[in-house]
Coordinates of C-alpha atoms and ligand atoms in Angstrom, one line a residue:
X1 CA 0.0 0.0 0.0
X2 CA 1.4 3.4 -0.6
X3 CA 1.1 5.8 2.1
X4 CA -1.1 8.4 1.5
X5 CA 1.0 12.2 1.3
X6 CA -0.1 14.1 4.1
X7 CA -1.8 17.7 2.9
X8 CA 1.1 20.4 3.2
X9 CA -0.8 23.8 2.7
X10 CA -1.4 26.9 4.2
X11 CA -4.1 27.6 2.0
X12 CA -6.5 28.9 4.6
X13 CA -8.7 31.7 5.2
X14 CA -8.2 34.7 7.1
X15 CA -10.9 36.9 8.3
X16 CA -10.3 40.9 7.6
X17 CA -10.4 42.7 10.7
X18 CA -13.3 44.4 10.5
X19 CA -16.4 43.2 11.9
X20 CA -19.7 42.8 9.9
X21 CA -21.4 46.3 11.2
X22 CA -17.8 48.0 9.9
X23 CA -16.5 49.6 12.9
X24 CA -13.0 48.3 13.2
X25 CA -12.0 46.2 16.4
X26 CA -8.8 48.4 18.3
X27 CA -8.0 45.4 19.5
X28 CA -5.0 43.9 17.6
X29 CA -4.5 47.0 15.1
X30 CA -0.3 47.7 15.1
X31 CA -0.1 51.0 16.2
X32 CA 0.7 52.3 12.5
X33 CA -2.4 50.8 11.6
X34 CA -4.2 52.2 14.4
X35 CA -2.2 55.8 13.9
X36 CA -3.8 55.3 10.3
X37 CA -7.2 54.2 11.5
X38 CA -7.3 57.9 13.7
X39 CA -6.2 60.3 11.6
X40 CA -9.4 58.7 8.8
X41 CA -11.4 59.3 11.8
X42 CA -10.3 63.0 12.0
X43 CA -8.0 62.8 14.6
X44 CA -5.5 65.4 14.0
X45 CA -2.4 63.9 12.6
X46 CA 0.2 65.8 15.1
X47 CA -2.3 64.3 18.0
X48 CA -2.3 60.5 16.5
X49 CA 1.0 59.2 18.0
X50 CA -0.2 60.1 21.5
X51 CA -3.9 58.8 21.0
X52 CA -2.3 55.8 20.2
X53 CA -0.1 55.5 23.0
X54 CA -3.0 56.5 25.0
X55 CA -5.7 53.9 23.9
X56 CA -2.7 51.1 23.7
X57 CA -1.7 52.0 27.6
X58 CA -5.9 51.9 28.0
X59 CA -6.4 48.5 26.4
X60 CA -3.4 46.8 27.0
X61 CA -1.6 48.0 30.5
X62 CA -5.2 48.5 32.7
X63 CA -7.2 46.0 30.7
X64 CA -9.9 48.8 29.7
X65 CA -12.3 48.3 27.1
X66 CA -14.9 50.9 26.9
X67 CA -13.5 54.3 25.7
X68 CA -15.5 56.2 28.2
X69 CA -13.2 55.5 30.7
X70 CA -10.4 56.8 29.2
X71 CA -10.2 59.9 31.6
X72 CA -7.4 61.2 30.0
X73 CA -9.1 61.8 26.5
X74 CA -11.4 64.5 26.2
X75 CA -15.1 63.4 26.8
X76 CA -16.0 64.5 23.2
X77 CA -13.3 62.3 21.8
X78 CA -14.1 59.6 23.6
X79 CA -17.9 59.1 22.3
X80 CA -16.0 60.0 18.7
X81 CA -14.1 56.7 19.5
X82 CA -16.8 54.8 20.6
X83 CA -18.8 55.8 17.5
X84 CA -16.1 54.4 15.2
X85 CA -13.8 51.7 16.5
X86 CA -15.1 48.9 19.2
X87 CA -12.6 47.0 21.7
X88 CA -13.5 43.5 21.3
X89 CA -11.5 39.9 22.4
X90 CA -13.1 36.7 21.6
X91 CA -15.3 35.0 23.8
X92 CA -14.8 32.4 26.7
X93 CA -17.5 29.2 26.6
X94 CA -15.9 27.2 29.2
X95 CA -13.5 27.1 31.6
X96 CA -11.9 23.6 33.2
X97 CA -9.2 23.8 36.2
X98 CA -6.8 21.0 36.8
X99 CA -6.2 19.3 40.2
X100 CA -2.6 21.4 39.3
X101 CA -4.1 24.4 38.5
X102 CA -3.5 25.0 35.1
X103 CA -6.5 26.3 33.8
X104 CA -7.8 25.7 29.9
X105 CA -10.5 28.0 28.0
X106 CA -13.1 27.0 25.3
X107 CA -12.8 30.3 23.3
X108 CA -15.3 31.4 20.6
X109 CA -14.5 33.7 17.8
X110 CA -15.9 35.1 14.8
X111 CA -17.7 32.7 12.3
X112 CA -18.4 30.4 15.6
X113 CA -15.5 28.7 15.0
X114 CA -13.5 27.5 18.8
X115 CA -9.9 27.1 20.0
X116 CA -8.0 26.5 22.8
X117 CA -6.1 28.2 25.5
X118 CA -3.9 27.0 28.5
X119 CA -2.4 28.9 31.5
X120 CA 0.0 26.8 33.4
X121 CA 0.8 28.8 36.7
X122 CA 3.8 28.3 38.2
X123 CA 5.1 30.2 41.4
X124 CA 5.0 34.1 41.0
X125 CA 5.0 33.3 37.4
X126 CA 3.0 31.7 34.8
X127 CA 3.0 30.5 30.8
X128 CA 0.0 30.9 28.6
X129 CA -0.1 28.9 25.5
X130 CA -2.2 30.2 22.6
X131 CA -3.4 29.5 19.5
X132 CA -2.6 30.8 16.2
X133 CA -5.3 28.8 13.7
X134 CA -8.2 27.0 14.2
X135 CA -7.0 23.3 13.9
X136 CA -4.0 22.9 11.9
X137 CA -3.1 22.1 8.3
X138 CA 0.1 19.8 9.3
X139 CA -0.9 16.4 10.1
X140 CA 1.9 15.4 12.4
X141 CA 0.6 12.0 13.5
X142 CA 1.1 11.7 17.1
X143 CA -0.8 15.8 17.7
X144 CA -4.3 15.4 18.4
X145 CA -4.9 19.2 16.7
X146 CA -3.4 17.8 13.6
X147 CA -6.6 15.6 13.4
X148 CA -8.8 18.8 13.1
X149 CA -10.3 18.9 9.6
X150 CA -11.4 23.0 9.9
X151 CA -8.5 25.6 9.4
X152 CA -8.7 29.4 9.3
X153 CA -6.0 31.7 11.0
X154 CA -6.8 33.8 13.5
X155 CA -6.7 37.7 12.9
X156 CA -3.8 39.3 15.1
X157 CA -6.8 40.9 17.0
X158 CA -7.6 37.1 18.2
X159 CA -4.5 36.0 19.1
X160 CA -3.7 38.9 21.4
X161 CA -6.9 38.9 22.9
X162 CA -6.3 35.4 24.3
X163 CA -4.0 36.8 26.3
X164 CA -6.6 39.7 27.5
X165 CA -9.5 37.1 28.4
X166 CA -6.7 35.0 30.5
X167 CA -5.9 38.1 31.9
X168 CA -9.1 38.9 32.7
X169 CA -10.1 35.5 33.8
X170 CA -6.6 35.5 36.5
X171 CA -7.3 38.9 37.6
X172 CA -4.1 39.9 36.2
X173 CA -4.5 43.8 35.1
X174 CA -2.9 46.2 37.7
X175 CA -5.5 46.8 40.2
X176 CA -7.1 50.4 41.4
X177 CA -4.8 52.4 42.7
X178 CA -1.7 49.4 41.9
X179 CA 1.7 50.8 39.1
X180 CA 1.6 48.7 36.1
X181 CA 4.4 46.4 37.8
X182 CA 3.4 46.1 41.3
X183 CA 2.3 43.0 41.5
X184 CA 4.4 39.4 39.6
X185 CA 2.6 38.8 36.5
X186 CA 0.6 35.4 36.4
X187 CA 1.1 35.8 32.8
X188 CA 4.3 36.3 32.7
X189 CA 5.5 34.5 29.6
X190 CA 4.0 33.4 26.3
X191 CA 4.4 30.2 24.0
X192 CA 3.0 30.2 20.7
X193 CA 2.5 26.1 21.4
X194 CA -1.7 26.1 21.3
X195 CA -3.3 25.2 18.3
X196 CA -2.1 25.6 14.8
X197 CA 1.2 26.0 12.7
X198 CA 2.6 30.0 13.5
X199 CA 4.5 30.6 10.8
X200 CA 1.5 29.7 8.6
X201 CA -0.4 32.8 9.9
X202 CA 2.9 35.2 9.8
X203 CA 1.4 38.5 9.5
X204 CA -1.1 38.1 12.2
X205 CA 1.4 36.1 14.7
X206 CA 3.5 38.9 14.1
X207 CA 1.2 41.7 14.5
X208 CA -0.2 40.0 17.7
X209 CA 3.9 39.6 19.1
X210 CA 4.3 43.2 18.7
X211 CA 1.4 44.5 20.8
X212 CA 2.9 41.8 23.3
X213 CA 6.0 43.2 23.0
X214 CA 5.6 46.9 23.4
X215 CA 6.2 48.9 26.3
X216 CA 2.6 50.5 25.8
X217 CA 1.2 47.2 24.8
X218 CA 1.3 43.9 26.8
X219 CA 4.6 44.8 27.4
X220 CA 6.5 41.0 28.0
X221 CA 10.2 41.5 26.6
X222 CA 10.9 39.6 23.3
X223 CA 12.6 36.6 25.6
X224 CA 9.7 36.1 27.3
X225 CA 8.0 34.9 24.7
X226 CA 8.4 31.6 22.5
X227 CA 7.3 30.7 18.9
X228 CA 7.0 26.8 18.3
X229 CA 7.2 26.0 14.9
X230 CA 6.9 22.2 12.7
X231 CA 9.7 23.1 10.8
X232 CA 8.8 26.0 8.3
X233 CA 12.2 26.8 6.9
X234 CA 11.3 29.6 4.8
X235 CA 9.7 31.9 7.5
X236 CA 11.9 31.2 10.0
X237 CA 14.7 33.8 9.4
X238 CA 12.0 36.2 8.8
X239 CA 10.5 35.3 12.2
X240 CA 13.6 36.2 13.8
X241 CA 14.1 39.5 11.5
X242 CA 10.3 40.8 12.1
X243 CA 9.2 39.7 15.4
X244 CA 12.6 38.7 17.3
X245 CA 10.9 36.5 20.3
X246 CA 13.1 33.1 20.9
X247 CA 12.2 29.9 18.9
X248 CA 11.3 26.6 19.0
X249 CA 11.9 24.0 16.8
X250 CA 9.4 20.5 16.9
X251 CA 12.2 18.1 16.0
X252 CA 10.9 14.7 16.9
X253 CA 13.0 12.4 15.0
X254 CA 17.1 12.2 14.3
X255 CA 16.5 10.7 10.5
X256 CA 14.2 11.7 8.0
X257 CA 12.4 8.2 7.6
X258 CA 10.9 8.9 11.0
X259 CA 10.2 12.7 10.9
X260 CA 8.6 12.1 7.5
X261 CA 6.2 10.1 9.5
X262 CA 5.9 11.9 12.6
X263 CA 6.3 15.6 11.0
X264 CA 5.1 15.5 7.8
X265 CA 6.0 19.0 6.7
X266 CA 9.9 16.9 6.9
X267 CA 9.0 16.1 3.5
X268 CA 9.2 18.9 1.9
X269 CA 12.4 20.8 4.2
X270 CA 14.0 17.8 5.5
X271 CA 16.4 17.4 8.7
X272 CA 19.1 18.9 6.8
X273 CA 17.0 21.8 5.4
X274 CA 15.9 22.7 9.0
X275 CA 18.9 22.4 10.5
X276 CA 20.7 24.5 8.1
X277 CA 18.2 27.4 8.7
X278 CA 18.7 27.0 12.3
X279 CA 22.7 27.8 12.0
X280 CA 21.6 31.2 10.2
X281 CA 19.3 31.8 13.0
X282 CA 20.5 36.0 14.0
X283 CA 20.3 35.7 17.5
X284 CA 21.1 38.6 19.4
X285 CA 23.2 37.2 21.7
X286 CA 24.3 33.4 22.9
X287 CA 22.2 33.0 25.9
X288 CA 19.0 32.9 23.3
X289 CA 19.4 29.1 22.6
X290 CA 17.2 27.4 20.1
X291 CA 14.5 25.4 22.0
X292 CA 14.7 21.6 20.4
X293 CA 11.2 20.5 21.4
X294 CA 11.2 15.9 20.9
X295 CA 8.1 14.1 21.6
X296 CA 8.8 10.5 23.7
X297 CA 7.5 8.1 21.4
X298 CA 7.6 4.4 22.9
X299 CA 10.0 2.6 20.6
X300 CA 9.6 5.0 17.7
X301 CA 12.0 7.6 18.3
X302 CA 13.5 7.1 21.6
X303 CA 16.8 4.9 21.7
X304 CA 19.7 5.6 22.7
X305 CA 21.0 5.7 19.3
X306 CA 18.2 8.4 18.5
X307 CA 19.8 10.4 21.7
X308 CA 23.5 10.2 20.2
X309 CA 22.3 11.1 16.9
X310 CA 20.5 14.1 18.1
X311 CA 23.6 15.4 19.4
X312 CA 25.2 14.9 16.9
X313 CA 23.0 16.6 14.5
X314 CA 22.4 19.8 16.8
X315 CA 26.4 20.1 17.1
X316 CA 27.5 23.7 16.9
X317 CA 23.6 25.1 17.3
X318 CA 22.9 26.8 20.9
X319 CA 20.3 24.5 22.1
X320 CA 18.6 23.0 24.7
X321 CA 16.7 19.9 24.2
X322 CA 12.9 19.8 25.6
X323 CA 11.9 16.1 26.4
X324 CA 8.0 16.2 26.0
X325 CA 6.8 12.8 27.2
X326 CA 3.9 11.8 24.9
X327 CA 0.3 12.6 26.1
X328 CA -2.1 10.3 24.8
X329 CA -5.8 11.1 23.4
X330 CA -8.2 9.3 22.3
X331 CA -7.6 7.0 19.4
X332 CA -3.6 8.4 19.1
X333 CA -1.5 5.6 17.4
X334 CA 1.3 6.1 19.7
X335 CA 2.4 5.2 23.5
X336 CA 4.9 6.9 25.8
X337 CA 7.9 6.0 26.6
X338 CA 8.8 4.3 29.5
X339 CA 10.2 6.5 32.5
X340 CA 13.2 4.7 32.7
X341 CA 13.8 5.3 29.0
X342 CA 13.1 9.5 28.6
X343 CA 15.6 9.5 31.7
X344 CA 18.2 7.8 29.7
X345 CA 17.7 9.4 26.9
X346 CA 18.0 12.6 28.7
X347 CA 21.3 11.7 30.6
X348 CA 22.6 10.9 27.2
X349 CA 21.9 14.5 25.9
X350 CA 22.8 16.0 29.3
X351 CA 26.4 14.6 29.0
X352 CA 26.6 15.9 25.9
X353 CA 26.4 19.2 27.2
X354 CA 23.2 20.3 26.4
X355 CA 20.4 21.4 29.2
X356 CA 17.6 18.6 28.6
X357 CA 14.5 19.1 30.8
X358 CA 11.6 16.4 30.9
X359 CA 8.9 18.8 30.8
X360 CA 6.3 17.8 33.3
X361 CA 3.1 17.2 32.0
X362 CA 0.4 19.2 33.6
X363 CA -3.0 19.8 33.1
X364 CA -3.7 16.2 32.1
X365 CA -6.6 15.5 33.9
X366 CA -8.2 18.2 31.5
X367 CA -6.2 17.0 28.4
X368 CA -5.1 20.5 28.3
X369 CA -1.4 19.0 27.9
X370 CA 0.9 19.9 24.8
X371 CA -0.8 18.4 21.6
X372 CA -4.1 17.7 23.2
X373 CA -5.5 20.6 22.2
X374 CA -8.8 20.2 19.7
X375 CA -11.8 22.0 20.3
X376 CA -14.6 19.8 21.9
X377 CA -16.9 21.0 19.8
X378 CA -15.3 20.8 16.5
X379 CA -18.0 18.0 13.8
X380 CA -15.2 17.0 11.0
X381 CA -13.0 14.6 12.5
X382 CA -11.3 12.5 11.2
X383 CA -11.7 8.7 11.6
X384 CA -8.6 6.5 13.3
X385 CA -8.0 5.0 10.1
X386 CA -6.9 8.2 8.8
X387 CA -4.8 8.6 11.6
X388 CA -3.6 5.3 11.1
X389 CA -3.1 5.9 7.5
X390 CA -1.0 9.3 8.0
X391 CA 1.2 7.6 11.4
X392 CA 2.1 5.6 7.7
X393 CA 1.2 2.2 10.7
Ligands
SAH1 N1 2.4 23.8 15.5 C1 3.5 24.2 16.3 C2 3.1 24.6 17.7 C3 2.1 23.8 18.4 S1 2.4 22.3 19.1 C4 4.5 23.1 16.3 O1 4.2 22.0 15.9 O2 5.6 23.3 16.8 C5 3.4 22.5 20.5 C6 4.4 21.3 20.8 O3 3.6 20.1 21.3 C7 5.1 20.8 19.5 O4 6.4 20.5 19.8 C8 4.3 19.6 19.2 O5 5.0 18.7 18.3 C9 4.0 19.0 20.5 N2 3.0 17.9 20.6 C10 2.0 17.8 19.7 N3 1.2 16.7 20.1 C11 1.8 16.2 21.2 C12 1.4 15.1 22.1 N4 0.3 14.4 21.9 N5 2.2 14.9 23.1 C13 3.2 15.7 23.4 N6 3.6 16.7 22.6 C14 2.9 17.0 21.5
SF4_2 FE1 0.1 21.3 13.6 FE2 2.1 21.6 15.5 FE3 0.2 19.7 15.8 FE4 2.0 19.4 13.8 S1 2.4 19.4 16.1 S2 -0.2 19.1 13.6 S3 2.3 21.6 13.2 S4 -0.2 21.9 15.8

């Protein structure tokens, strides 16, 4: 039988950012677009640049999102605003908690369409994973998103506000009367790991990183936040060029029979193609290691010989090798490795000099653990034979 070719395409749709009734959503608008959007709105053009910094520090510092409480505008300008432009974030339709805490959120957005994000508290800190697309196009067999038949991207106005409705859901805007940096941020770092393929929604991911990015914005420095990505050689030098946040890299598999099963977006830029892009990586400086994510697949990718391999491949790349033991779902075509086994593996890679941390699985209980993600809701699935048929078993 020959194996069916998994679908490589990013031929999916994007929303444009306005809404139906035509006032444009603030919300996700890069602040030339947003200068742009004010000044056809007759705000003076010499006035733009502060209005922006003034709505930005509004709707991205305090968490505000109606424009008559924007004290320091004139009352006037603000019903202007509120006329013309609206401040909306996609909407949370359910909420689960994890015996550990880690909370994960249902979230609708426009079209009805659902995705998934996960806050994973840790002491006076916290990660939030969000999505980029609904589903994904990439098929990697073992990644229960990559079973998701419906695709669009996200608009950059979506994938910002998942970080305002966690915020909003954590109580973590600066309170009454609180500075902007009182308190430890419960979001305090950001993983592009959620649902979808990144660098197959550029533009939007980008836009979104910025407002994260930005002192008036969300304002989390660039190494604070981390872009995962399948392997999408052409974007990823212009990932580090135009949004500059640290990456990482879904490896998986130390020779291209394997990661053409597991990652099938290796057969088109194989191990060799990836790796090369990731020497040209520009890196500001060598602390920012290159984040070599490898799925523990029970007797599929994780023998010793895989470990030597993989360290020999990665030679000369700053790296650091994140063990992610396999978290099942129902009908995946894979088990995890044994403990004994992803400990070996990562003594192997530890001795080799490279930091290797198992990453602790957490938010199980709620399958809101790395590759789990699909939305409950979602009709189109596809049947286990078709995941069969794409793990090439
Ligand atoms: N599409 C991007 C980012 C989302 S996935 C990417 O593939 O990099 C985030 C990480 O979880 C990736 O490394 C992905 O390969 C991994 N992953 C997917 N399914 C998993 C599963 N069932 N168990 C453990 N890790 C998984
Ligand atoms: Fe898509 Fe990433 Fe899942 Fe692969 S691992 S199917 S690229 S979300």
């Amino acid at each position: 039988m020959t194996k069916p070719s998994a679908p490589i395409t990013q031929d999916v749709l994007t929303l444009p950012r306005k809404l139906p009734e035509g006032r444009p959503n603030i919300v996700g608008l890069t602040r030339e677009a947003l200068r742009a959007a004010l000044i056809a709105a007759g705000t003076p053009e010499r006035q733009a640049k502060m209005r922006v910094n003034q709505i930005w520090q509004w709707v991205y510092q305090w968490g505000v999102r109606d424009f008559a409480a924007m004290t320091n505008l004139a009352k006037s300008y603000r019903a202007e605003l509120a006329e013309r432009f609206v401040i909306e974030i996609p909407e949370v339709v359910s909420k689960q908690v994890s015996a550990d805490g880690t909370r994960k959120y249902l979230v609708r957005i426009a079209g009805g369409h659902e995705v998934e994000v996960v806050h994973i508290p840790e002491t006076d800190r916290g990660t939030l994973c969000i999505s980029s697309q609904v589903g994904c196009t990439l098929t990697c067999s073992f990644c229960h998103t990559g079973t998701q038949k419906l695709v669009r991207n996200l608009t950059a106005g979506e994938i910002i506000g998942q970080v305002m409705l966690a915020r909003d859901d954590l109580g973590d805007w600066p309170r009454q009367g609180e500075g902007t940096g009182e308190r430890p941020r419960l979001i305090s770092n950001i993983v592009l790991m959620g649902m979808g393929e990144p660098l197959y929604n550029f533009e939007n991911v980008r836009d979104a990183m910025k407002i994260a990015m930005d002192g008036e914005g969300i304002a989390l420095s660039r190494r604070r936040i981390t872009l995962s990505t399948s392997g999408v050689v052409p974007e990823i030098a212009r990932a580090a060029e135009e949004i500059g946040c640290l990456l990482a890299v879904s490896f998986h598999a130390t020779t291209d029979a394997v990661r053409d099963r597991l990652v099938p977006i290796n057969r088109r830029w194989n191990i060799e193609t990836l790796l090369g892009a990731l020497r040209d990586y520009p890196r500001l400086s060598n602390s920012e290691r290159i984040t070599f994510e490898y799925v523990m697949l029970k007797d599929v990718n994780d023998s010793d010989e895989d470990a030597r391999r993989l360290v020999r491949l990665i030679a000369g790349i700053p790296a650091k090798i994140n063990l992610i033991p396999f978290n099942e779902w129902p009908g995946s075509p894979y088990q995890r490795s044994d403990w004994a086994r992803i400990e070996r593996f990562a003594d192997i890679i530890y001795k080799a000099g490279y930091a290797s941390p198992i990453r602790t699985p957490r938010g199980e209980d709620i399958m809101a653990a790395c590759g789990q993600l699909k939305s409950a809701t979602e009709r189109a699935r596809k049947s286990r034979a078709e995941i069969e048929a794409e793990a090439g078993l």
